[in-house]
Amino acid sequence: MRHELWDPEIHNHRISDQPAPLVSFILKYDLIIWNEKDSEPTFETVNGKSWIDITMSSVNLANKKMNWQVVQSNFNDQNYLVFNVESFNATRDPPRIFFNHRQILKICRAVHQKFLESQEEIQTIDSKQKLEKWIEELTNTPIKLVKVSQGKC
């Protein structure tokens, strides 16, 4: 798909592809195109070359762009796009774990058992350090069960 936003100006006798939907998408979401007009083509064969691969991102990420380039491949017609992104702090939500009914019951039983076993221990907690250790052990009980039920232990 050819377009002046990412292609160098090359005379082509073929009818150009219709990039309108992609360009509309880029404009709608205010994306920045990383491709450079003077870069090597992203696709090359003996019959021709093309700039068919496009790297784009939000403005925020584009400000972190470093060293975008096309690296020629010796093994196929598709060249590699290589770039670095300056490091930044990104927050990600922790992965959600979904439990079936059987797993929930198993976790409830294990936590209940932990409380029963810990009744005397709870009454002997006399420092912040012991309390934090006990809370950590209690918190780890369901986590261990989840890992076992998912085959990760």
Coordinates of C-alpha atoms in Angstrom, one line a residue:
M1 CA 0.0 0.0 0.0
R2 CA 1.6 3.2 -1.1
H3 CA 1.0 6.6 0.5
E4 CA 3.0 9.8 0.7
L5 CA 3.1 9.6 4.5
W6 CA 5.6 6.7 4.4
D7 CA 6.7 6.0 0.8
P8 CA 9.4 7.8 -1.1
E9 CA 8.1 9.3 -4.3
I10 CA 8.7 6.6 -6.9
H11 CA 7.1 6.5 -10.3
N12 CA 5.1 3.3 -10.5
H13 CA 3.2 2.2 -13.6
R14 CA 0.8 0.1 -11.5
I15 CA -2.3 1.4 -10.0
S16 CA -1.6 2.3 -6.4
D17 CA -3.3 0.5 -3.5
Q18 CA -6.1 2.3 -1.7
P19 CA -4.6 3.3 1.6
A20 CA -7.7 5.4 2.6
P21 CA -8.9 3.1 5.5
L22 CA -5.5 3.0 7.1
V23 CA -4.9 6.7 6.7
S24 CA -8.3 7.4 8.2
F25 CA -7.4 5.1 11.1
I26 CA -4.1 6.9 11.6
L27 CA -5.8 10.3 11.6
K28 CA -8.7 9.2 13.8
Y29 CA -6.4 7.9 16.6
D30 CA -3.7 10.7 16.1
L31 CA -1.0 8.1 15.4
I32 CA 2.6 9.0 14.5
I33 CA 4.3 7.1 11.7
W34 CA 7.9 6.2 12.5
N35 CA 8.9 5.2 8.9
E36 CA 11.3 7.6 7.3
K37 CA 10.9 8.5 3.6
D38 CA 14.5 7.9 2.8
S39 CA 14.7 4.5 4.5
E40 CA 15.5 1.2 2.7
P41 CA 12.4 -0.6 1.4
T42 CA 10.7 -3.0 3.8
F43 CA 10.1 -5.6 1.1
E44 CA 12.4 -6.4 -1.8
T45 CA 12.4 -9.0 -4.6
V46 CA 14.1 -9.2 -8.0
N47 CA 10.9 -7.8 -9.5
G48 CA 10.7 -4.7 -7.3
K49 CA 10.7 -3.1 -3.9
S50 CA 8.1 -1.7 -1.6
W51 CA 7.5 0.1 1.7
I52 CA 4.6 -2.0 2.8
D53 CA 5.5 -2.3 6.6
I54 CA 4.5 0.7 8.7
T55 CA 5.5 1.3 12.3
M56 CA 3.2 3.7 14.1
S57 CA 2.4 4.6 17.7
S58 CA 0.8 7.2 19.9
V59 CA 2.4 10.6 20.3
N60 CA 3.5 9.6 23.8
L61 CA 5.5 6.6 22.6
A62 CA 6.8 8.4 19.5
N63 CA 8.5 10.8 21.8
K64 CA 10.5 7.9 23.2
K65 CA 11.5 6.6 19.7
M66 CA 15.2 6.1 19.1
N67 CA 17.1 4.7 16.2
W68 CA 14.3 3.4 13.8
Q69 CA 15.8 1.6 10.8
V70 CA 15.2 -1.0 8.2
V71 CA 17.7 -3.8 8.2
Q72 CA 18.1 -5.9 5.1
S73 CA 17.5 -9.6 5.4
N74 CA 19.7 -12.1 3.5
F75 CA 17.2 -14.9 4.1
N76 CA 13.9 -13.7 2.6
D77 CA 12.3 -10.8 0.8
Q78 CA 11.0 -9.2 3.9
N79 CA 13.4 -6.8 5.6
Y80 CA 13.4 -6.2 9.3
L81 CA 12.2 -3.1 11.1
V82 CA 14.5 -2.4 14.1
F83 CA 14.0 0.3 16.6
N84 CA 14.6 1.2 20.2
V85 CA 12.3 2.8 22.7
E86 CA 13.7 5.0 25.4
S87 CA 12.9 3.4 28.8
F88 CA 10.0 4.8 30.7
N89 CA 7.9 3.8 33.6
A90 CA 4.7 2.1 32.6
T91 CA 2.1 0.8 34.9
R92 CA 0.3 -2.4 34.0
D93 CA -2.6 -4.0 35.7
P94 CA -1.7 -7.4 37.2
P95 CA -3.0 -10.3 35.2
R96 CA -6.4 -11.4 36.2
I97 CA -6.9 -15.0 37.3
F98 CA -10.2 -16.6 36.8
F99 CA -11.3 -19.4 39.1
N100 CA -13.9 -22.0 38.5
H101 CA -16.3 -23.0 41.3
R102 CA -14.1 -26.0 42.4
Q103 CA -11.0 -23.8 42.7
I104 CA -12.8 -21.2 44.8
L105 CA -14.0 -23.9 47.2
K106 CA -10.5 -25.3 47.4
I107 CA -9.1 -21.9 48.2
C108 CA -11.8 -21.2 50.8
R109 CA -11.1 -24.5 52.5
A110 CA -7.4 -23.9 52.6
V111 CA -7.8 -20.4 54.1
H112 CA -10.3 -21.7 56.6
Q113 CA -7.9 -24.5 57.6
K114 CA -5.0 -22.0 57.9
F115 CA -7.1 -19.9 60.3
L116 CA -8.0 -22.9 62.4
E117 CA -4.3 -23.9 62.6
S118 CA -3.3 -20.4 63.4
Q119 CA -5.7 -19.5 66.2
E120 CA -3.2 -20.1 68.9
E121 CA -0.4 -18.5 66.9
I122 CA -2.6 -15.4 66.3
Q123 CA -2.9 -14.9 70.1
T124 CA 0.8 -15.1 70.5
I125 CA 1.6 -12.4 68.0
D126 CA 3.2 -9.6 69.9
S127 CA 5.2 -7.6 67.4
K128 CA 4.6 -5.9 64.0
Q129 CA 7.2 -8.3 62.4
K130 CA 5.4 -11.4 63.6
L131 CA 2.1 -10.0 62.4
E132 CA 3.5 -9.1 58.9
K133 CA 5.0 -12.6 58.6
W134 CA 1.7 -14.2 59.6
I135 CA -0.2 -12.1 57.0
E136 CA 2.3 -12.9 54.3
E137 CA 1.9 -16.7 55.0
L138 CA -1.9 -16.3 54.9
T139 CA -1.7 -14.4 51.7
N140 CA 0.6 -17.0 50.1
T141 CA -1.8 -19.8 50.9
P142 CA -4.3 -19.1 48.1
I143 CA -1.5 -18.2 45.7
K144 CA 0.3 -21.5 46.3
L145 CA -3.1 -23.3 45.7
V146 CA -3.6 -21.4 42.4
K147 CA -0.2 -22.3 41.2
V148 CA -0.7 -26.0 42.1
S149 CA -4.1 -26.1 40.4
Q150 CA -2.7 -24.5 37.3
G151 CA 0.3 -26.9 37.2
K152 CA 2.9 -24.2 37.9
C153 CA 4.5 -25.9 40.9

